[in-house]
Amino acid sequence: AACASDSVRENIAEDQVEIGFSTYIQKPVASKADNSNAETLKDLEAYHQNFVVNGFKTVATTETQVFANQLVTYADSKWGYSPVSYWDKSASKYSFYAAAPQTANWEFDKEGKYYTISGFVASGKSLDLATLDAPNAAAVFGAEDLMIATDIDEHTTFTTEAVNFTFNHILSRFNIAISTSITDGTVTLTSLTVNGMKNKGSFDENLDAASTAGSTARWNNLAVDGTYAITAVKDASNNNVVVNAKKQFVYQGLVIPQTAAYESINLDGTSEEAAPYLNIQYSITTGEGATAKSQDYSYFYNLADLFNGEGSSNLAFNEGWQNNLYITIGAAAINFDAQVYEWATQEPEGNLAVQ
C-alpha cells in the first residue's frame, strides 16, 4: 500500500506544470535607410522590467480568474512571478491579457477583458542628447512607453512552454530632424517648439479594435495639462545646435494619439492659431571677426500643413505609429519632408511629403 501511495504522489508531482511567461515587443521597421537596421521583434526586457497579467481558466462552462493584476518581473535573464500557478489540465482553455509597465495606472475590466488607463499625462520629453546624430529605431523611453499585449483568448497547450506575449506601443512617436543646405555661413537653431498638442488623456482598449491601418480612437478625454510644449534638445554641451548638412534629430519623443487640425497660419504667427503649430527660430552668421554679421529668423507653421503640403487635411498621430518631420533650412526658404511610419509593422503605411 505504501508503494501505491508513493506512486500516486509521483504522478501528481509530474502533472503539476508551472505557468510561465515570455515576451516580445513590436519595433518600428521602415524601408527608409535611416531605420533599416531595426528588427521586427525585440524582447520586452529591453524596454520594461515588469508587466501585469490577468488570466482566466475555463473548466466545463465555468470561467475562473487565476491571475488578477499579477506582477511579472524580469530577473536573472528570465520572467517570473510569485506565488507561482500551475496548469489545471481539466480546463478546456486559458486566456491571458497583459499590459506594461506594471507601474502605470492600469485598470482591468474582467467582464469585458480589456484595459483602461485614466488621466495619463505625456511629458513630451525627448531622448537624451547622445541621439542627436541618428534616429534611434529601438528607442527606450522608460515607464512612459505604454504597451498592451495582443490578447491570448484560446490557450490550450498546458506544458512547460511559456505563454508568449507580443506587446504593442499604444502611444504615438514624433521625431524631428533638422539640416541646412547653406554652405556660406553658420546656421544655429535657437529654438524649436511645437505648441497646441494635447498631452493628457485616457485610454480605453474597448473603444476600438487594434488597427494596423492606424487609429486614434482608443484615446479620449484629451486636454492640455499645464504649459506643455514639445521642445528641441540642445547639443552635448547644452548649447544651441549648430545646423549642418547632416540630419540631426533634435526631438524624439512620445505623444498621445490625436488628430492635429489643419488651420492656416501666417509665417509671422499673426493669425490666431488654435491647432498645433511649429515655431522655429534660428540665426545665420556670415563673415568672420569684426566683419561677421548675424541675422535672426522666426517662422510659424501649422503642424498638419507641414505633412500635407498644399493640402488642407488634418494630421493623425496614430497609436503605434511614428511621424517623422525633416526640416531643411535653405538660403531662400525652409523646405520640409515628412513621413508617417507604422511603428509596429515592416513597411511604411503612408508617405506624406512637403517640398
PDB file of C-alpha atoms in Angstrom, residues 124-300:
ATOM      1  CA  GLY A 124       6.899  65.492 -24.047  1.00  0.00           C
ATOM      2  CA  LYS A 125      10.477  64.721 -23.026  1.00  0.00           C
ATOM      3  CA  SER A 126      12.873  63.895 -25.832  1.00  0.00           C
ATOM      4  CA  LEU A 127      15.530  61.205 -25.891  1.00  0.00           C
ATOM      5  CA  ASP A 128      18.870  62.211 -24.445  1.00  0.00           C
ATOM      6  CA  LEU A 129      21.402  64.347 -26.284  1.00  0.00           C
ATOM      7  CA  ALA A 130      23.521  61.395 -27.420  1.00  0.00           C
ATOM      8  CA  THR A 131      20.893  60.542 -30.035  1.00  0.00           C
ATOM      9  CA  LEU A 132      21.182  63.861 -31.884  1.00  0.00           C
ATOM     10  CA  ASP A 133      23.135  62.467 -34.803  1.00  0.00           C
ATOM     11  CA  ALA A 134      20.947  59.466 -35.665  1.00  0.00           C
ATOM     12  CA  PRO A 135      17.372  58.288 -35.316  1.00  0.00           C
ATOM     13  CA  ASN A 136      17.052  55.688 -32.594  1.00  0.00           C
ATOM     14  CA  ALA A 137      14.839  52.976 -34.073  1.00  0.00           C
ATOM     15  CA  ALA A 138      14.917  50.935 -30.852  1.00  0.00           C
ATOM     16  CA  ALA A 139      14.377  53.931 -28.599  1.00  0.00           C
ATOM     17  CA  VAL A 140      13.759  53.219 -24.936  1.00  0.00           C
ATOM     18  CA  PHE A 141      11.506  55.890 -23.459  1.00  0.00           C
ATOM     19  CA  GLY A 142      11.149  54.359 -19.979  1.00  0.00           C
ATOM     20  CA  ALA A 143       7.956  53.996 -17.964  1.00  0.00           C
ATOM     21  CA  GLU A 144       6.098  56.432 -20.240  1.00  0.00           C
ATOM     22  CA  ASP A 145       6.121  53.944 -23.141  1.00  0.00           C
ATOM     23  CA  LEU A 146       2.717  52.312 -22.548  1.00  0.00           C
ATOM     24  CA  MET A 147       2.129  48.891 -24.126  1.00  0.00           C
ATOM     25  CA  ILE A 148      -0.714  46.397 -24.482  1.00  0.00           C
ATOM     26  CA  ALA A 149      -0.166  42.751 -25.417  1.00  0.00           C
ATOM     27  CA  THR A 150      -2.180  41.039 -28.108  1.00  0.00           C
ATOM     28  CA  ASP A 151      -4.937  39.087 -26.344  1.00  0.00           C
ATOM     29  CA  ILE A 152      -4.465  35.343 -25.941  1.00  0.00           C
ATOM     30  CA  ASP A 153      -8.069  34.119 -25.904  1.00  0.00           C
ATOM     31  CA  GLU A 154      -7.615  30.398 -26.574  1.00  0.00           C
ATOM     32  CA  HIS A 155      -4.560  28.893 -24.895  1.00  0.00           C
ATOM     33  CA  THR A 156      -4.926  25.103 -24.813  1.00  0.00           C
ATOM     34  CA  THR A 157      -1.309  23.859 -24.519  1.00  0.00           C
ATOM     35  CA  PHE A 158      -0.610  23.094 -20.861  1.00  0.00           C
ATOM     36  CA  THR A 159       3.125  22.361 -20.970  1.00  0.00           C
ATOM     37  CA  THR A 160       6.380  23.857 -19.720  1.00  0.00           C
ATOM     38  CA  GLU A 161       6.428  26.084 -22.810  1.00  0.00           C
ATOM     39  CA  ALA A 162       5.976  29.706 -21.730  1.00  0.00           C
ATOM     40  CA  VAL A 163       2.908  31.753 -22.619  1.00  0.00           C
ATOM     41  CA  ASN A 164       4.298  34.180 -25.183  1.00  0.00           C
ATOM     42  CA  PHE A 165       3.001  37.764 -25.201  1.00  0.00           C
ATOM     43  CA  THR A 166       3.556  40.195 -28.075  1.00  0.00           C
ATOM     44  CA  PHE A 167       3.287  43.783 -26.874  1.00  0.00           C
ATOM     45  CA  ASN A 168       2.430  46.852 -28.970  1.00  0.00           C
ATOM     46  CA  HIS A 169       3.044  50.552 -28.326  1.00  0.00           C
ATOM     47  CA  ILE A 170      -0.175  52.455 -27.654  1.00  0.00           C
ATOM     48  CA  LEU A 171       1.303  55.953 -27.775  1.00  0.00           C
ATOM     49  CA  SER A 172       2.479  57.715 -30.929  1.00  0.00           C
ATOM     50  CA  ARG A 173       6.065  58.661 -31.646  1.00  0.00           C
ATOM     51  CA  PHE A 174       7.190  62.006 -33.078  1.00  0.00           C
ATOM     52  CA  ASN A 175      10.685  62.618 -34.471  1.00  0.00           C
ATOM     53  CA  ILE A 176      12.038  65.937 -35.757  1.00  0.00           C
ATOM     54  CA  ALA A 177      15.342  66.257 -37.640  1.00  0.00           C
ATOM     55  CA  ILE A 178      16.985  69.412 -38.915  1.00  0.00           C
ATOM     56  CA  SER A 179      19.649  70.156 -41.530  1.00  0.00           C
ATOM     57  CA  THR A 180      20.686  73.003 -43.822  1.00  0.00           C
ATOM     58  CA  SER A 181      21.723  73.471 -47.435  1.00  0.00           C
ATOM     59  CA  ILE A 182      23.543  76.723 -46.587  1.00  0.00           C
ATOM     60  CA  THR A 183      27.302  76.456 -47.080  1.00  0.00           C
ATOM     61  CA  ASP A 184      28.284  80.128 -46.767  1.00  0.00           C
ATOM     62  CA  GLY A 185      27.509  80.842 -43.134  1.00  0.00           C
ATOM     63  CA  THR A 186      26.775  79.213 -39.803  1.00  0.00           C
ATOM     64  CA  VAL A 187      23.204  78.254 -39.017  1.00  0.00           C
ATOM     65  CA  THR A 188      22.313  77.926 -35.332  1.00  0.00           C
ATOM     66  CA  LEU A 189      18.979  76.594 -34.087  1.00  0.00           C
ATOM     67  CA  THR A 190      17.993  78.877 -31.219  1.00  0.00           C
ATOM     68  CA  SER A 191      14.521  77.436 -30.581  1.00  0.00           C
ATOM     69  CA  LEU A 192      12.134  74.844 -31.977  1.00  0.00           C
ATOM     70  CA  THR A 193       8.803  74.174 -30.298  1.00  0.00           C
ATOM     71  CA  VAL A 194       5.525  72.502 -31.164  1.00  0.00           C
ATOM     72  CA  ASN A 195       2.621  74.040 -29.285  1.00  0.00           C
ATOM     73  CA  GLY A 196      -1.041  73.084 -29.051  1.00  0.00           C
ATOM     74  CA  MET A 197      -0.644  69.301 -28.787  1.00  0.00           C
ATOM     75  CA  LYS A 198      -2.808  67.550 -26.196  1.00  0.00           C
ATOM     76  CA  ASN A 199      -0.685  65.829 -23.561  1.00  0.00           C
ATOM     77  CA  LYS A 200      -3.335  64.432 -21.209  1.00  0.00           C
ATOM     78  CA  GLY A 201      -5.864  61.725 -21.994  1.00  0.00           C
ATOM     79  CA  SER A 202      -7.436  58.384 -21.149  1.00  0.00           C
ATOM     80  CA  PHE A 203      -7.017  55.056 -22.909  1.00  0.00           C
ATOM     81  CA  ASP A 204      -9.855  52.561 -23.337  1.00  0.00           C
ATOM     82  CA  GLU A 205      -8.966  49.314 -25.107  1.00  0.00           C
ATOM     83  CA  ASN A 206     -12.673  48.536 -25.522  1.00  0.00           C
ATOM     84  CA  LEU A 207     -13.408  51.591 -27.685  1.00  0.00           C
ATOM     85  CA  ASP A 208     -11.970  50.105 -30.837  1.00  0.00           C
ATOM     86  CA  ALA A 209     -10.068  47.081 -32.084  1.00  0.00           C
ATOM     87  CA  ALA A 210      -6.336  47.492 -32.547  1.00  0.00           C
ATOM     88  CA  SER A 211      -5.742  48.586 -36.129  1.00  0.00           C
ATOM     89  CA  THR A 212      -2.650  48.284 -38.302  1.00  0.00           C
ATOM     90  CA  ALA A 213      -4.247  50.897 -40.561  1.00  0.00           C
ATOM     91  CA  GLY A 214      -3.754  53.485 -37.838  1.00  0.00           C
ATOM     92  CA  SER A 215      -6.235  54.912 -35.357  1.00  0.00           C
ATOM     93  CA  THR A 216      -6.604  57.421 -32.532  1.00  0.00           C
ATOM     94  CA  ALA A 217      -9.992  56.026 -31.442  1.00  0.00           C
ATOM     95  CA  ARG A 218      -8.898  54.339 -28.209  1.00  0.00           C
ATOM     96  CA  TRP A 219      -7.727  57.641 -26.679  1.00  0.00           C
ATOM     97  CA  ASN A 220     -10.297  60.119 -25.344  1.00  0.00           C
ATOM     98  CA  ASN A 221     -10.825  62.993 -22.900  1.00  0.00           C
ATOM     99  CA  LEU A 222      -7.842  64.778 -24.449  1.00  0.00           C
ATOM    100  CA  ALA A 223      -6.667  68.014 -22.872  1.00  0.00           C
ATOM    101  CA  VAL A 224      -3.632  70.218 -22.356  1.00  0.00           C
ATOM    102  CA  ASP A 225      -2.102  69.803 -18.927  1.00  0.00           C
ATOM    103  CA  GLY A 226      -0.101  72.836 -17.840  1.00  0.00           C
ATOM    104  CA  THR A 227       2.150  74.745 -20.228  1.00  0.00           C
ATOM    105  CA  TYR A 228       3.002  71.769 -22.410  1.00  0.00           C
ATOM    106  CA  ALA A 229       5.188  72.184 -25.481  1.00  0.00           C
ATOM    107  CA  ILE A 230       7.417  69.860 -27.466  1.00  0.00           C
ATOM    108  CA  THR A 231      10.910  71.354 -27.339  1.00  0.00           C
ATOM    109  CA  ALA A 232      14.062  70.519 -29.280  1.00  0.00           C
ATOM    110  CA  VAL A 233      17.074  69.387 -27.277  1.00  0.00           C
ATOM    111  CA  LYS A 234      20.429  71.128 -27.247  1.00  0.00           C
ATOM    112  CA  ASP A 235      23.796  69.620 -28.136  1.00  0.00           C
ATOM    113  CA  ALA A 236      26.018  67.509 -25.874  1.00  0.00           C
ATOM    114  CA  SER A 237      27.477  70.671 -24.275  1.00  0.00           C
ATOM    115  CA  ASN A 238      23.967  72.084 -23.659  1.00  0.00           C
ATOM    116  CA  ASN A 239      24.476  74.719 -26.337  1.00  0.00           C
ATOM    117  CA  ASN A 240      22.172  75.575 -29.218  1.00  0.00           C
ATOM    118  CA  VAL A 241      22.555  73.100 -32.059  1.00  0.00           C
ATOM    119  CA  VAL A 242      24.742  74.200 -34.961  1.00  0.00           C
ATOM    120  CA  VAL A 243      22.847  73.007 -38.038  1.00  0.00           C
ATOM    121  CA  ASN A 244      24.793  71.318 -40.832  1.00  0.00           C
ATOM    122  CA  ALA A 245      24.150  69.259 -43.956  1.00  0.00           C
ATOM    123  CA  LYS A 246      23.649  66.061 -41.951  1.00  0.00           C
ATOM    124  CA  LYS A 247      20.231  65.465 -40.375  1.00  0.00           C
ATOM    125  CA  GLN A 248      20.300  65.867 -36.620  1.00  0.00           C
ATOM    126  CA  PHE A 249      17.363  64.516 -34.652  1.00  0.00           C
ATOM    127  CA  VAL A 250      16.655  67.322 -32.225  1.00  0.00           C
ATOM    128  CA  TYR A 251      13.450  65.738 -30.948  1.00  0.00           C
ATOM    129  CA  GLN A 252      12.442  62.091 -30.474  1.00  0.00           C
ATOM    130  CA  GLY A 253       9.540  61.684 -28.083  1.00  0.00           C
ATOM    131  CA  LEU A 254       6.142  60.149 -27.378  1.00  0.00           C
ATOM    132  CA  VAL A 255       2.796  61.898 -27.805  1.00  0.00           C
ATOM    133  CA  ILE A 256      -0.763  60.886 -27.023  1.00  0.00           C
ATOM    134  CA  PRO A 257      -2.541  59.653 -30.178  1.00  0.00           C
ATOM    135  CA  GLN A 258      -4.628  62.530 -31.510  1.00  0.00           C
ATOM    136  CA  THR A 259      -5.564  64.446 -34.630  1.00  0.00           C
ATOM    137  CA  ALA A 260      -3.798  67.734 -35.320  1.00  0.00           C
ATOM    138  CA  ALA A 261      -6.211  70.018 -37.118  1.00  0.00           C
ATOM    139  CA  TYR A 262      -5.325  71.884 -40.301  1.00  0.00           C
ATOM    140  CA  GLU A 263      -5.550  75.636 -39.842  1.00  0.00           C
ATOM    141  CA  SER A 264      -3.957  78.344 -41.927  1.00  0.00           C
ATOM    142  CA  ILE A 265      -1.377  80.477 -40.179  1.00  0.00           C
ATOM    143  CA  ASN A 266       0.866  83.296 -41.298  1.00  0.00           C
ATOM    144  CA  LEU A 267       4.613  82.735 -41.167  1.00  0.00           C
ATOM    145  CA  ASP A 268       4.913  85.567 -38.658  1.00  0.00           C
ATOM    146  CA  GLY A 269       2.316  83.957 -36.395  1.00  0.00           C
ATOM    147  CA  THR A 270      -0.115  86.889 -36.590  1.00  0.00           C
ATOM    148  CA  SER A 271      -3.216  84.751 -37.162  1.00  0.00           C
ATOM    149  CA  GLU A 272      -4.947  83.162 -34.220  1.00  0.00           C
ATOM    150  CA  GLU A 273      -3.686  79.577 -34.057  1.00  0.00           C
ATOM    151  CA  ALA A 274      -5.699  77.082 -32.032  1.00  0.00           C
ATOM    152  CA  ALA A 275      -4.416  73.969 -33.821  1.00  0.00           C
ATOM    153  CA  PRO A 276      -0.944  72.520 -33.119  1.00  0.00           C
ATOM    154  CA  TYR A 277       1.768  74.593 -34.709  1.00  0.00           C
ATOM    155  CA  LEU A 278       5.542  74.634 -35.013  1.00  0.00           C
ATOM    156  CA  ASN A 279       7.662  77.701 -34.250  1.00  0.00           C
ATOM    157  CA  ILE A 280      11.255  77.568 -35.456  1.00  0.00           C
ATOM    158  CA  GLN A 281      13.843  80.217 -34.594  1.00  0.00           C
ATOM    159  CA  TYR A 282      17.390  80.253 -35.904  1.00  0.00           C
ATOM    160  CA  SER A 283      20.237  82.564 -36.802  1.00  0.00           C
ATOM    161  CA  ILE A 284      22.543  82.722 -39.819  1.00  0.00           C
ATOM    162  CA  THR A 285      26.007  84.150 -39.229  1.00  0.00           C
ATOM    163  CA  THR A 286      28.253  85.106 -42.127  1.00  0.00           C
ATOM    164  CA  GLY A 287      31.721  86.558 -42.205  1.00  0.00           C
ATOM    165  CA  GLU A 288      34.368  86.401 -39.501  1.00  0.00           C
ATOM    166  CA  GLY A 289      35.724  88.591 -36.754  1.00  0.00           C
ATOM    167  CA  ALA A 290      34.833  92.269 -36.926  1.00  0.00           C
ATOM    168  CA  THR A 291      33.018  91.840 -40.226  1.00  0.00           C
ATOM    169  CA  ALA A 292      30.806  88.999 -39.020  1.00  0.00           C
ATOM    170  CA  LYS A 293      27.099  89.652 -39.024  1.00  0.00           C
ATOM    171  CA  SER A 294      24.191  87.607 -37.771  1.00  0.00           C
ATOM    172  CA  GLN A 295      20.521  87.705 -38.609  1.00  0.00           C
ATOM    173  CA  ASP A 296      17.699  86.079 -36.641  1.00  0.00           C
ATOM    174  CA  TYR A 297      14.674  84.343 -38.170  1.00  0.00           C
ATOM    175  CA  SER A 298      11.406  83.144 -36.662  1.00  0.00           C
ATOM    176  CA  TYR A 299       8.620  81.338 -38.524  1.00  0.00           C
ATOM    177  CA  PHE A 300       5.320  79.684 -37.617  1.00  0.00           C
TER     178      PHE A 300
END
